Structures are given as C-alpha cells and as structure tokens.
Amino acid sequence: MHGSSYGRYKSLRGSWSFDSFELEVQRVQPDPFAPASRCQVRVEPRVAGFPEQLWRNPVRARGLAGFLLRAVHRQLRDSRLRVDAGGQEVLDRSACQIAGGAVVLRLGIDLPGRGRTIDGHAAARALCDDLPEAVEAALRYATADQRRAQEFVDSVEDTDALRRALDPRGLVAFVADGAILPRRSGVDDRPLATAVPFDSPESLRVEIELPNRGTITGMGVPEGITLIAGGGFHGKSTLLRALEDGIYDHVPGDGRELVVCRDDTVKIRAEDGRRVHRVDVSPFVSHLPTGADTRDFSTDNASGSTSQAAAIAEAVEAGARALLVDEDTAATNLMIRDARMQALVAKEAEPLTPFVDLVRPLHRQRGVSTVLVMGGSGDYIDVADRVLMMDAYHARDVTGRARELAARPTGRHAEADEFPPVRHRVPDPRSLETDRPRVRARGVDALTLGESTVDLRAVEQIVDAAQVTGIGLALVTCVREGLIDGTRSLAEVLDAYAARVDRRGPAAVDDHYVGDFAVPRRFELAAALNRLRTLRIAA
Ligand code: ADP
Ligand code: MG
C-alpha cells in the first residue's frame, strides 16, 4: 500500500493470522490526525503457556494481566503501538484480559502517513515487526521474566487478601510496617526515595497472615472514629492519601503494596460550585435563609459546606462504611464550631450542625466509621475513639493523653445526637441520552458524556483516565440495560452493577466499546452520576 491514498488503510480491517497470534484490526482512523486506530491481539493458551496458577482466580488473572501490560508497554517504547498499562495501581482494564489462559491485548496504533498517503514501510514495521516481537518477548511464558511475573501476581493477591481481612477483624484500614507512603511529587506517583518507612505504634499493631508472603505486621485502624493529629508537615495528609488509595492494589516496589482500606471507603471533601440534586442534607443543614427544604436539597452552585454535607449523604446512600476526611480539603464551618462560636452565634442563627457532633451518631446508628485528619482544632478529641499523632512521619498512639485532655471541659455542647437514615433516591433513566453518546475522558478531571461534562476533580479516588472512560460507559450501560429504570433506588442500581461486574468483569461495563477503559467502583459511578448536571430524580 506504500504511497497510496490514506483511506486505503481501511482495507486492513478484519482478522489476520500471525504465527503465534491472531490480530484483529477493529477500527481504522480516516486520516493521520484522527484518534489512533485500534486492534486486538489474541494469543491462545497453548502458545502463551502461562501456568494456570498464575491466573486461576480473577484476582490473580488481573495481576497477570497487569504484569503483561507493563511488560508489553516496555517492549513497545519506541513503537507506534500503544498499550494502556496504567500507573502504580493494578486495575481491571480492557487493555489486557486473561481468558482461560489466552491473553487478549488491546492496542492503539497511529497509522503512519506522509501527508495524505500511506507510509507503508513504517506501518509494516509496527504491525509486522514491533508487534510480533513484543508478543514474543512479553506475552509468552517461555520468554517472560517468570520470577517477576510470579512476584507480581502473588503481591496483588496478597494485597487483595489483606483488604478482605479487614472486615472480619473490625478494621477499616491497615498500614504495614516498612510501607513507603509519600510520593515523589504531586504529578509523580512513584515512591519518594528518601522516605521514612512507616512503623506502627505498638498499641495498634496487628499481625495478619497472607496467602503468599506469610505473616506481616502493621497498624490496624479499627472501626469507629480515628483522629490523626500532629503538627503541620509531619505527614498527616500523606498517611490519609495512602489510605485513600488503599482501595487499589499497587505494583511491587510501590511501597503501598500492604497499605489497604476497605473497598467501601470513600474520601470526602468540600467542592464548592458543584451541583447537588435532591439530597437529604438535613443532618448537617437546617433552616436555610432561603427557606429551602434541606431534606430534599438542590442547588446548581453548592457552597463548601453544603457540598461536603451532600458528599457525605451521597457516600452513605451509595453504601460507604468508612469515610476519610482531611482538614486541608474540608469546609471548616462544616467540621467545627467551638464553644466561643456557640456562645456568639445562637444555634437558631446557624443552619449548620458541625460534623464533630454527627461523626459519632454516624458510626453508632449508621455503622459508618471515619478517619479524619485534623491538626487545627482539638474539639474532635472529645468524639474520637482513638487519636494518632504524626510526629516527624512516625505514627504515635496518643489516645491516653487525649482522654486526659477530654476530661477538662471546653464549655462546648453537642448540637446533635442522631444521624437519621439517608433518603434513597431513584434516578430517572432520562437523566442521560443513551443513543450511544460520545464518552470521553479528559484525564482524571472530567468526563464528557454526550452534551454534558461532569467535573470529577473533587472525586479524588479516581486515579486513572481509563476509569473515567469506564464510568461514562458504565453509566450508559446502566440505562441501556435497564439497571437505571426509574424504579430502582441508586443503591439498588449500584448493587446490580457490582453483581454484574463480579460475573462479567469489564464486559459488564461495556462489551462493544473499542478503546481503553478500566472498571470503576460503585462509589465513583455514583459520584459521577451525582455530579451530572442533567441528573433527574424520579422519586
Ligand atoms: P501534613 O498534612 O501533616 O501537614 P504532609 O502529609 O502534607 O503533612 O507532609 C508534608 C511533607 O512531608 C510532604 O512533602 C511529604 O511528601 C513529606 N512526607 C510525608 N511523609 C513522609 C515520610 N514518611 N518520609 C519522608 N517525607 C514524608
Ligand atoms: Mg495536611
């Protein structure tokens, strides 16, 4: 085809047999400037040859896929072919799946052109040299780095087992001794080389046995209310951020392989300007000056405090059992109201009930634990079940000292003693167009869904653009497949979604999409729906 018009690339579409794999060219770009063309490689089990123990359960299969993606990615460094290998988290991705021992890999390729004509030599190099070489070097057990593959898969399985060990032990999170928590920078998620490794305070130290590593020790964070105090710059936010990311499994060498939190943990923060639609924020907000009913509260432009109140109500509605809050990103007036403010501004003149008075009822009555970073106010000492202090990056248990302080009255009185059940909302399927709307991720910051754009900057547990695409696809699928049907509550929709993902993996998100995506968690799906400006609630 060399030298013929670019459009002739179209004839590549379809299946091609190579010696060791099948190539399917799924989509061909119409011109050199259009989004990359897409293809899929399938290596049959007898050729791939990965022993069954490396993929015998879904978690190990995800680990192996994660390992292979990174190996292929390295192989293709200087090629026009691209795979979506991801960063430090090992996500369930469409880009590589292990299907009964077969390896299915999905790639993008920028088909080369000279102006509007085909550069056949460059295309042949990519498809007929780079691709078979990468398959040969990375996707076959015989030539793979077998020891590292084993390590990778074992490590992912251990992290997953550690996370599952939390609930039966009454823990919400765990940080292993020796874990490396800080990252190189805000834009580089690899471990900080000069970090002080984590060491657990003795009073919170637990031992957990893992399937591959054996017994490990570290800090178990029990259910209830945990306050993380300590001076500025002593590592509080870094610890909380590691917990936030503890819903994911990390690659070996990341430093957070043994840092986990329960998979129903949700980071909460303030997000002024967001839309809130028909959320019951009444535990936090009563009698607004506008007279709006705060049990059924909507706004197109939430304040810091109402946005955070809504985020908590939405997380609980979606099934969260643990919340993470950092003072750095919280709305102060929703978090605290000290004795002097109580004296100066009467309760009748203050619509807000601070979280400090709701955090205990939230646990006692609704079973939702909280881990909270607060260095700037001591009022949470009264309500915390335990207090950690970060001291030059070392965690200390200062609960005893905190109890002594709590015995001295501050003059502050509690403003609430209950957290009523959240109201369950029924999303209306007409909230989004389903006629195959365009789904596009703008990094991890925004999702374009047809005509709508959903701002996801404050949904901090999204770590990868592929998840954003996954969220968009999953939302459309939830409507198209009738999960969002105008009678199911949002919690029921999310249950149905989670059950489908357990059964079908990425195919539950979308089984036709040609492109890369990762399977999102129910909470990020809910977070996106809640931020969709066209969301309608049927009841
Ligand atoms: P805080 O929230 O207590 O003010 P941060 O968690 O933001 O503190 O941490 C302050 C700085 O210290 C950050 O630059 C962070 O990367 C660094 N840091 C945090 N933990 C460690 C550690 N264990 N070892 C080395 N540096 C760390
Ligand atoms: Mg901080």
Coordinates of C-alpha atoms and ligand atoms in Angstrom, one line a residue:
M1 CA 0.0 0.0 0.0
H2 CA 3.0 2.3 0.3
G3 CA 2.3 5.6 -1.4
S4 CA -1.4 5.0 -2.0
S5 CA -4.1 7.2 -0.5
Y6 CA -4.5 7.1 3.2
G7 CA -8.1 5.9 3.0
R8 CA -6.8 2.6 1.7
Y9 CA -5.8 1.7 5.3
K10 CA -9.4 0.8 5.7
S11 CA -8.8 -2.5 4.0
L12 CA -6.7 -3.6 7.0
R13 CA -9.9 -4.1 8.9
G14 CA -10.6 -7.6 9.9
S15 CA -8.6 -10.6 11.1
W16 CA -5.0 -11.5 10.3
S17 CA -3.3 -14.7 11.4
F18 CA 0.3 -14.5 12.6
D19 CA 2.5 -17.4 13.6
S20 CA 1.8 -17.1 17.3
F21 CA -1.3 -14.9 17.5
E22 CA -4.4 -13.5 15.8
L23 CA -4.6 -9.8 15.1
E24 CA -7.9 -8.2 14.6
V25 CA -7.9 -4.6 13.2
Q26 CA -11.0 -3.2 14.8
R27 CA -11.1 0.4 13.8
V28 CA -9.0 2.3 11.2
Q29 CA -8.6 6.1 11.5
P30 CA -9.8 8.0 8.5
D31 CA -6.8 10.4 8.4
P32 CA -3.4 10.8 10.1
F33 CA -4.8 13.3 12.6
A34 CA -7.8 11.3 13.8
P35 CA -7.7 9.3 17.0
A36 CA -5.5 6.3 16.8
S37 CA -6.7 3.1 15.1
R38 CA -7.4 0.1 17.3
C39 CA -6.6 -3.5 17.2
Q40 CA -6.7 -6.6 19.3
V41 CA -4.2 -9.4 19.7
R42 CA -5.2 -12.9 20.9
V43 CA -2.6 -15.4 22.0
E44 CA -4.0 -18.9 22.5
P45 CA -3.3 -20.7 25.8
R46 CA -1.0 -23.3 24.3
V47 CA 1.1 -20.6 22.7
A48 CA 1.0 -18.2 25.7
G49 CA 1.8 -21.1 28.0
F50 CA 1.2 -19.3 31.4
P51 CA 0.7 -21.9 34.1
E52 CA -2.8 -22.0 35.5
Q53 CA -1.7 -21.0 39.0
L54 CA -0.9 -17.5 37.6
W55 CA -4.5 -16.9 36.5
R56 CA -6.6 -19.4 38.4
N57 CA -8.8 -16.8 40.1
P58 CA -10.0 -13.4 39.0
V59 CA -7.6 -11.5 41.3
R60 CA -4.5 -13.5 40.1
A61 CA -5.7 -13.1 36.5
R62 CA -5.9 -9.3 37.0
G63 CA -2.4 -9.4 38.4
L64 CA -1.1 -11.4 35.5
A65 CA -2.8 -9.0 33.0
G66 CA -1.3 -6.1 34.9
F67 CA 2.2 -7.6 34.7
L68 CA 1.9 -8.4 30.9
L69 CA 0.6 -4.9 30.1
R70 CA 3.7 -3.4 31.7
A71 CA 6.0 -5.8 30.0
V72 CA 4.4 -5.1 26.6
H73 CA 4.5 -1.4 27.3
R74 CA 8.2 -1.5 27.9
Q75 CA 8.7 -3.5 24.7
L76 CA 6.7 -1.0 22.6
R77 CA 8.5 2.0 24.0
D78 CA 9.9 3.1 20.6
S79 CA 6.9 1.9 18.5
R80 CA 3.8 3.5 17.1
L81 CA 1.8 0.9 19.0
R82 CA 0.4 1.9 22.4
V83 CA -1.0 -0.1 25.3
D84 CA -2.8 1.4 28.3
A85 CA -0.6 0.0 31.0
G86 CA -1.6 2.4 33.7
G87 CA 0.4 3.7 36.7
Q88 CA 1.1 2.4 40.2
E89 CA -2.4 0.8 40.6
V90 CA -3.2 -2.6 39.2
L91 CA -6.7 -2.0 37.8
D92 CA -9.1 -4.3 35.9
R93 CA -8.6 -3.0 32.4
S94 CA -10.0 -3.7 29.0
A95 CA -6.4 -3.3 27.6
C96 CA -5.4 -6.8 28.8
Q97 CA -7.6 -9.7 29.9
I98 CA -6.7 -13.3 30.6
A99 CA -9.5 -15.5 29.2
G100 CA -9.0 -19.2 30.2
G101 CA -5.3 -18.9 29.8
A102 CA -5.5 -17.0 26.5
V103 CA -4.0 -13.5 26.5
V104 CA -6.2 -10.8 24.9
L105 CA -4.4 -7.5 24.4
R106 CA -5.9 -4.3 23.0
L107 CA -3.7 -1.7 21.4
G108 CA -3.8 1.6 19.7
I109 CA -1.8 2.4 16.6
D110 CA -1.2 5.7 14.9
L111 CA -1.1 4.5 11.3
P112 CA 1.7 6.4 9.6
G113 CA 1.2 8.7 6.6
R114 CA 3.1 11.1 4.5
G115 CA 0.6 13.9 4.0
R116 CA -2.4 12.0 2.8
T117 CA -0.6 9.0 1.6
I118 CA 0.2 5.8 3.3
D119 CA 3.7 5.3 4.7
G120 CA 3.6 1.5 4.2
H121 CA 7.1 0.8 5.3
A122 CA 6.6 2.4 8.7
A123 CA 3.2 0.7 9.1
A124 CA 4.7 -2.7 8.2
R125 CA 7.5 -2.1 10.8
A126 CA 4.9 -1.5 13.5
L127 CA 2.5 -4.3 12.7
C128 CA 4.8 -6.9 11.2
D129 CA 8.0 -6.4 13.3
D130 CA 7.2 -4.5 16.6
L131 CA 4.0 -6.3 17.3
P132 CA 5.3 -9.9 16.8
E133 CA 8.5 -9.1 18.7
A134 CA 6.5 -7.7 21.6
V135 CA 4.2 -10.6 21.7
E136 CA 7.2 -13.0 21.6
A137 CA 9.1 -11.2 24.3
A138 CA 6.3 -10.3 26.7
L139 CA 3.2 -12.4 26.2
R140 CA 4.7 -15.9 26.2
Y141 CA 5.7 -17.7 29.5
A142 CA 8.7 -19.3 27.9
T143 CA 10.4 -15.9 27.2
A144 CA 8.8 -13.8 30.1
D145 CA 10.5 -12.9 33.3
Q146 CA 8.9 -15.8 35.2
R147 CA 10.2 -14.9 38.6
R148 CA 8.9 -11.3 38.3
A149 CA 5.6 -12.5 36.9
Q150 CA 5.1 -14.8 39.9
E151 CA 6.1 -12.0 42.3
F152 CA 3.7 -9.5 40.7
V153 CA 0.7 -11.9 40.8
D154 CA 1.5 -13.0 44.4
S155 CA 1.8 -9.5 45.5
V156 CA -1.6 -8.4 44.0
E157 CA -3.2 -11.4 45.6
D158 CA -1.7 -10.6 49.0
T159 CA -3.0 -7.0 48.8
D160 CA -6.4 -8.2 48.0
A161 CA -6.4 -10.8 50.8
L162 CA -5.2 -8.1 53.2
R163 CA -8.1 -5.9 52.3
R164 CA -10.5 -8.8 52.7
A165 CA -9.0 -9.5 56.2
L166 CA -10.0 -6.0 57.5
D167 CA -13.8 -6.5 57.9
P168 CA -13.7 -9.8 59.9
R169 CA -11.2 -8.1 62.3
G170 CA -13.2 -5.0 62.8
L171 CA -10.6 -2.8 61.0
V172 CA -11.2 -0.1 58.4
A173 CA -7.6 0.2 57.3
F174 CA -4.1 -1.3 57.6
V175 CA -0.6 0.2 57.1
A176 CA 2.2 -2.3 57.1
D177 CA 5.5 -1.7 58.9
G178 CA 8.0 -0.6 56.4
A179 CA 5.4 0.8 53.9
I180 CA 6.5 3.9 51.9
L181 CA 3.7 6.4 51.9
P182 CA 5.0 9.7 50.4
R183 CA 5.2 10.1 46.6
R184 CA 7.8 11.9 44.6
S185 CA 5.6 14.8 43.7
G186 CA 2.0 15.8 43.0
V187 CA 2.5 14.6 39.4
D188 CA 4.8 11.7 40.0
D189 CA 3.1 8.8 41.9
R190 CA 6.2 6.7 42.3
P191 CA 7.6 6.3 45.8
L192 CA 9.8 9.1 47.4
A193 CA 13.3 7.7 47.5
T194 CA 14.2 9.4 50.8
A195 CA 11.0 8.5 52.7
V196 CA 10.9 7.4 56.3
P197 CA 9.3 4.0 56.3
F198 CA 6.1 3.5 58.3
D199 CA 6.3 2.0 61.7
S200 CA 3.2 1.1 63.7
P201 CA 2.5 2.2 67.3
E202 CA 2.6 -0.9 69.5
S203 CA -0.9 -0.4 70.8
L204 CA -2.4 -0.7 67.3
R205 CA 0.0 -3.3 65.9
V206 CA -1.7 -6.4 64.4
E207 CA -0.4 -9.4 62.6
I208 CA -2.1 -10.7 59.5
E209 CA -1.3 -13.8 57.6
L210 CA -1.3 -13.5 53.8
P211 CA -1.5 -16.3 51.3
N212 CA 1.9 -15.7 49.7
R213 CA 4.0 -13.5 52.0
G214 CA 3.1 -15.2 55.2
T215 CA 2.6 -13.2 58.3
I216 CA 3.1 -9.4 58.3
T217 CA 2.7 -6.7 61.0
G218 CA 1.5 -3.2 60.8
M219 CA -1.0 -0.7 62.2
G220 CA -4.7 -1.8 62.1
V221 CA -7.1 1.1 62.2
P222 CA -10.2 -0.1 64.0
E223 CA -13.8 0.9 63.1
G224 CA -15.2 3.9 64.8
I225 CA -13.7 7.4 64.8
T226 CA -9.9 7.8 64.3
L227 CA -8.4 11.2 64.6
I228 CA -5.0 11.9 63.0
A229 CA -3.4 14.9 64.7
G230 CA 0.1 16.3 64.6
G231 CA 2.0 19.4 63.6
G232 CA 1.9 20.8 60.1
F233 CA 4.3 19.0 57.7
H234 CA 4.6 15.9 59.9
G235 CA 2.9 13.6 57.4
K236 CA -0.8 13.6 58.3
S237 CA -2.2 14.1 54.8
T238 CA 0.4 11.7 53.3
L239 CA -1.0 9.0 55.6
L240 CA -4.6 9.8 54.7
R241 CA -3.8 9.9 51.0
A242 CA -2.2 6.5 51.2
L243 CA -5.3 5.2 52.9
E244 CA -7.5 6.7 50.2
D245 CA -5.5 4.9 47.6
G246 CA -5.7 1.7 49.7
I247 CA -8.8 0.7 47.7
Y248 CA -6.4 -0.3 45.0
D249 CA -3.6 -2.9 44.7
H250 CA -0.2 -1.4 43.8
V251 CA 2.7 -2.7 41.7
P252 CA 5.6 -4.4 43.5
G253 CA 8.1 -1.8 44.6
D254 CA 5.4 0.9 45.0
G255 CA 5.7 0.9 48.8
R256 CA 2.0 0.7 49.3
E257 CA 1.5 -2.9 48.4
L258 CA 0.5 -3.6 52.0
V259 CA -1.5 -0.4 52.7
V260 CA -5.2 -1.0 52.3
C261 CA -8.6 0.2 53.4
R262 CA -11.9 -1.5 53.0
D263 CA -13.3 -1.3 49.5
D264 CA -16.3 0.6 50.8
T265 CA -14.1 3.6 51.9
V266 CA -14.9 7.0 50.4
K267 CA -12.9 10.2 50.5
I268 CA -15.0 13.2 51.4
R269 CA -14.1 16.7 50.6
A270 CA -15.6 20.2 50.0
E271 CA -16.3 21.1 46.4
D272 CA -17.9 24.5 46.1
G273 CA -19.7 25.2 42.8
R274 CA -20.9 21.6 42.2
R275 CA -24.4 20.7 41.5
V276 CA -26.4 18.9 44.2
H277 CA -29.7 17.3 43.3
R278 CA -32.4 16.4 45.8
V279 CA -30.1 15.2 48.5
D280 CA -31.1 15.0 52.2
V281 CA -28.6 17.2 53.9
S282 CA -30.8 17.9 56.9
P283 CA -28.5 16.2 59.5
F284 CA -26.0 19.0 58.6
V285 CA -28.1 21.8 57.3
S286 CA -31.4 23.1 58.7
H287 CA -33.5 26.2 58.1
L288 CA -31.5 27.9 55.3
P289 CA -32.1 31.6 54.9
T290 CA -33.7 30.8 51.6
G291 CA -36.3 28.6 53.3
A292 CA -35.3 25.6 51.1
D293 CA -36.2 22.2 52.4
T294 CA -32.9 20.7 53.4
R295 CA -34.3 17.1 53.4
D296 CA -34.7 17.5 49.6
F297 CA -32.0 19.9 48.8
S298 CA -30.9 21.0 45.3
T299 CA -28.5 23.7 44.0
D300 CA -26.5 24.3 40.9
N301 CA -23.8 26.1 42.9
A302 CA -23.2 24.5 46.3
S303 CA -21.2 26.2 49.0
G304 CA -18.2 24.5 50.5
S305 CA -20.2 23.3 53.5
T306 CA -23.3 22.1 51.6
S307 CA -21.2 20.4 49.0
Q308 CA -19.4 18.4 51.7
A309 CA -22.7 17.7 53.5
A310 CA -24.0 16.4 50.2
A311 CA -20.9 14.3 49.6
I312 CA -21.3 12.6 53.0
A313 CA -25.0 11.9 52.4
E314 CA -24.3 10.6 48.9
A315 CA -21.5 8.3 50.1
V316 CA -23.7 6.8 52.8
E317 CA -26.5 6.4 50.3
A318 CA -24.2 4.6 47.9
G319 CA -23.2 2.2 50.7
A320 CA -19.9 3.6 52.1
R321 CA -19.0 2.2 55.5
A322 CA -15.8 4.3 56.0
L323 CA -15.2 7.9 55.3
L324 CA -11.8 9.7 55.0
V325 CA -11.7 13.5 55.6
D326 CA -8.7 15.8 55.6
E327 CA -8.8 19.3 57.1
D328 CA -6.8 20.6 54.1
T329 CA -9.8 19.9 51.8
A330 CA -12.7 20.2 54.2
A331 CA -15.0 23.1 54.8
T332 CA -14.1 24.4 58.3
N333 CA -17.6 25.6 59.1
L334 CA -19.0 22.1 58.5
M335 CA -16.2 20.5 60.5
I336 CA -16.2 22.5 63.7
R337 CA -18.0 25.1 65.8
D338 CA -16.2 25.8 69.0
A339 CA -17.5 26.9 72.4
R340 CA -17.0 30.6 71.7
M341 CA -18.8 30.5 68.4
Q342 CA -21.6 28.6 70.0
A343 CA -21.8 31.4 72.6
L344 CA -21.6 34.2 70.0
V345 CA -23.9 32.8 67.3
A346 CA -27.1 31.1 68.7
K347 CA -28.0 27.7 67.2
E348 CA -31.2 29.3 65.7
A349 CA -29.0 31.6 63.6
E350 CA -26.7 28.9 62.4
P351 CA -28.0 26.4 59.9
L352 CA -25.0 24.1 60.1
T353 CA -24.6 21.3 62.5
P354 CA -20.8 20.5 62.5
F355 CA -19.5 17.1 61.7
V356 CA -17.9 16.9 65.1
D357 CA -21.4 16.3 66.5
L358 CA -22.5 13.9 63.8
V359 CA -19.5 11.7 63.4
R360 CA -20.4 9.5 66.4
P361 CA -24.1 9.0 65.6
L362 CA -23.0 8.3 62.1
H363 CA -21.0 5.4 63.4
R364 CA -23.3 4.3 66.2
Q365 CA -26.5 4.4 64.2
R366 CA -25.4 4.0 60.6
G367 CA -22.3 1.9 61.0
V368 CA -20.1 4.3 59.2
S369 CA -16.6 4.8 60.5
T370 CA -14.5 7.9 59.9
V371 CA -10.7 8.6 59.7
L372 CA -10.1 12.2 60.0
V373 CA -7.0 14.4 59.8
M374 CA -7.3 17.5 62.0
G375 CA -4.3 19.4 63.3
G376 CA -6.1 22.7 63.8
S377 CA -8.8 22.0 66.3
G378 CA -8.9 19.9 69.5
D379 CA -12.7 19.5 69.5
Y380 CA -12.5 16.1 67.8
I381 CA -10.6 14.8 70.8
D382 CA -14.0 14.5 72.6
V383 CA -15.5 12.3 70.0
A384 CA -12.6 10.2 68.8
D385 CA -12.2 6.6 69.8
R386 CA -8.5 6.9 69.3
V387 CA -6.1 9.6 68.4
L388 CA -3.0 9.1 66.4
M389 CA -0.3 11.7 66.2
M390 CA 2.1 12.0 63.3
D391 CA 5.4 13.0 64.7
A392 CA 8.2 13.5 62.1
Y393 CA 6.5 10.8 59.9
H394 CA 6.1 8.4 62.8
A395 CA 2.7 7.4 64.0
R396 CA 2.1 7.5 67.7
D397 CA -0.9 6.5 69.7
V398 CA -1.7 9.4 71.9
T399 CA -5.2 8.3 72.9
G400 CA -4.3 8.2 76.6
R401 CA -3.1 11.8 76.7
A402 CA -6.1 12.8 74.6
R403 CA -8.5 11.2 77.2
E404 CA -6.9 13.2 79.9
L405 CA -7.5 16.4 77.9
A406 CA -11.0 15.4 77.1
A407 CA -11.8 15.3 80.8
R408 CA -11.3 19.0 81.0
P409 CA -14.5 20.8 79.9
T410 CA -14.2 23.1 76.9
G411 CA -17.6 24.7 77.5
R412 CA -18.7 23.3 74.2
H413 CA -22.0 21.4 74.0
A414 CA -23.1 18.8 71.4
E415 CA -25.6 20.1 68.9
A416 CA -26.9 16.7 67.7
D417 CA -27.2 13.1 68.9
E418 CA -28.6 11.3 65.9
F419 CA -27.9 10.7 62.3
P420 CA -31.2 9.7 60.6
P421 CA -31.2 7.1 57.8
V422 CA -30.3 8.7 54.5
R423 CA -33.1 9.1 52.0
H424 CA -32.8 6.7 49.0
R425 CA -33.3 8.4 45.6
V426 CA -34.4 6.8 42.4
P427 CA -32.5 8.0 39.4
D428 CA -34.6 8.7 36.3
P429 CA -33.3 6.9 33.2
R430 CA -34.0 10.1 31.2
S431 CA -31.1 11.7 33.0
L432 CA -28.8 10.8 30.2
E433 CA -29.1 10.2 26.5
T434 CA -28.4 6.6 25.7
D435 CA -28.3 6.7 21.9
R436 CA -24.5 5.9 22.1
P437 CA -23.5 9.3 23.4
R438 CA -19.8 10.1 23.0
V439 CA -17.9 9.1 26.1
R440 CA -14.6 10.8 26.5
A441 CA -12.2 11.2 29.5
R442 CA -10.3 14.5 30.0
G443 CA -7.6 12.9 32.1
V444 CA -8.9 12.2 35.5
D445 CA -10.5 15.6 35.7
A446 CA -13.7 15.4 33.6
L447 CA -16.0 13.1 31.8
T448 CA -17.7 14.1 28.6
L449 CA -20.9 12.3 28.1
G450 CA -22.7 13.4 25.0
E451 CA -23.5 17.0 25.5
S452 CA -22.7 17.0 29.2
T453 CA -19.4 17.4 31.0
V454 CA -19.0 16.1 34.5
D455 CA -16.4 17.7 36.7
L456 CA -14.6 15.0 38.6
R457 CA -11.7 16.9 40.0
A458 CA -13.0 16.5 43.6
V459 CA -13.6 12.8 43.2
E460 CA -10.1 12.1 44.5
Q461 CA -10.2 8.3 44.4
I462 CA -10.2 8.3 40.6
V463 CA -6.6 7.7 39.7
D464 CA -6.6 6.9 36.0
A465 CA -8.2 8.3 32.9
A466 CA -9.3 4.8 31.9
Q467 CA -11.5 4.8 35.0
V468 CA -13.2 8.0 33.8
T469 CA -14.0 6.3 30.4
G470 CA -15.2 3.3 32.4
I471 CA -17.5 5.5 34.4
G472 CA -19.1 7.0 31.3
L473 CA -19.5 3.7 29.6
A474 CA -21.0 2.1 32.8
L475 CA -23.5 4.9 33.2
V476 CA -24.7 4.5 29.7
T477 CA -24.9 0.7 30.1
C478 CA -26.8 1.1 33.4
V479 CA -29.5 3.0 31.5
R480 CA -29.4 0.9 28.3
E481 CA -29.6 -2.4 30.1
G482 CA -32.4 -1.2 32.4
L483 CA -30.5 -1.1 35.7
I484 CA -31.5 2.5 36.0
D485 CA -35.2 2.0 35.2
G486 CA -36.9 4.7 37.2
T487 CA -38.0 2.3 39.9
R488 CA -34.7 1.1 41.4
S489 CA -33.0 3.3 44.0
L490 CA -29.5 4.4 43.4
A491 CA -28.2 1.9 46.0
E492 CA -30.1 -0.9 44.2
V493 CA -28.7 0.2 40.8
L494 CA -25.1 0.1 42.3
D495 CA -25.8 -3.4 43.8
A496 CA -26.9 -4.6 40.4
Y497 CA -23.9 -3.1 38.7
A498 CA -21.5 -4.6 41.2
A499 CA -23.0 -8.0 40.8
R500 CA -22.7 -7.8 37.0
V501 CA -19.0 -6.7 37.3
D502 CA -18.4 -9.7 39.6
R503 CA -19.9 -12.0 37.0
R504 CA -18.5 -10.5 33.8
G505 CA -15.6 -8.2 34.5
P506 CA -15.0 -5.3 32.1
A507 CA -17.8 -6.7 29.7
A508 CA -20.2 -5.6 32.4
V509 CA -19.1 -2.0 31.8
D510 CA -19.4 -2.3 28.1
D511 CA -18.9 -5.2 25.7
H512 CA -18.7 -3.4 22.4
Y513 CA -16.5 -0.4 23.1
V514 CA -13.4 -0.2 21.0
G515 CA -10.9 1.6 23.2
D516 CA -9.3 1.5 26.7
F517 CA -11.2 1.7 29.9
A518 CA -10.9 0.4 33.5
V519 CA -13.7 -1.0 35.6
P520 CA -14.9 1.7 38.0
R521 CA -16.0 1.1 41.6
R522 CA -19.7 1.7 42.5
F523 CA -18.7 4.8 44.5
E524 CA -17.1 6.6 41.6
L525 CA -20.0 5.7 39.4
A526 CA -22.4 7.2 42.0
A527 CA -20.1 10.3 42.3
A528 CA -20.2 10.9 38.6
L529 CA -24.0 10.5 38.4
N530 CA -24.4 12.8 41.3
R531 CA -22.4 15.5 39.5
L532 CA -24.1 15.1 36.2
R533 CA -25.9 18.3 35.6
T534 CA -28.7 16.6 33.8
L535 CA -29.4 14.1 36.6
R536 CA -33.1 13.8 37.4
I537 CA -34.6 12.0 40.4
A538 CA -37.8 10.1 39.7
A539 CA -38.7 9.7 43.4
Ligands
ADP1 P1 0.7 17.5 57.0 O1 -0.5 17.0 56.3 O2 0.9 16.9 58.3 O3 0.9 18.9 57.0 P2 2.0 16.2 54.7 O4 1.5 14.8 54.8 O5 1.5 17.1 53.7 O6 2.0 16.9 56.1 O7 3.6 16.0 54.5 C1 4.5 17.1 54.4 C2 5.7 16.8 53.6 O8 6.4 15.7 54.1 C3 5.3 16.3 52.2 O9 6.2 17.0 51.3 C4 5.5 14.8 52.2 O10 5.9 14.3 50.9 C5 6.6 14.7 53.2 N1 6.5 13.3 53.9 C6 5.3 12.8 54.3 N2 5.6 11.6 54.9 C7 6.9 11.4 54.7 C8 7.8 10.3 55.1 N3 7.3 9.2 55.7 N4 9.1 10.4 54.8 C9 9.5 11.5 54.2 N5 8.8 12.5 53.8 C10 7.5 12.5 54.1
MG2 MG -2.1 18.2 55.6

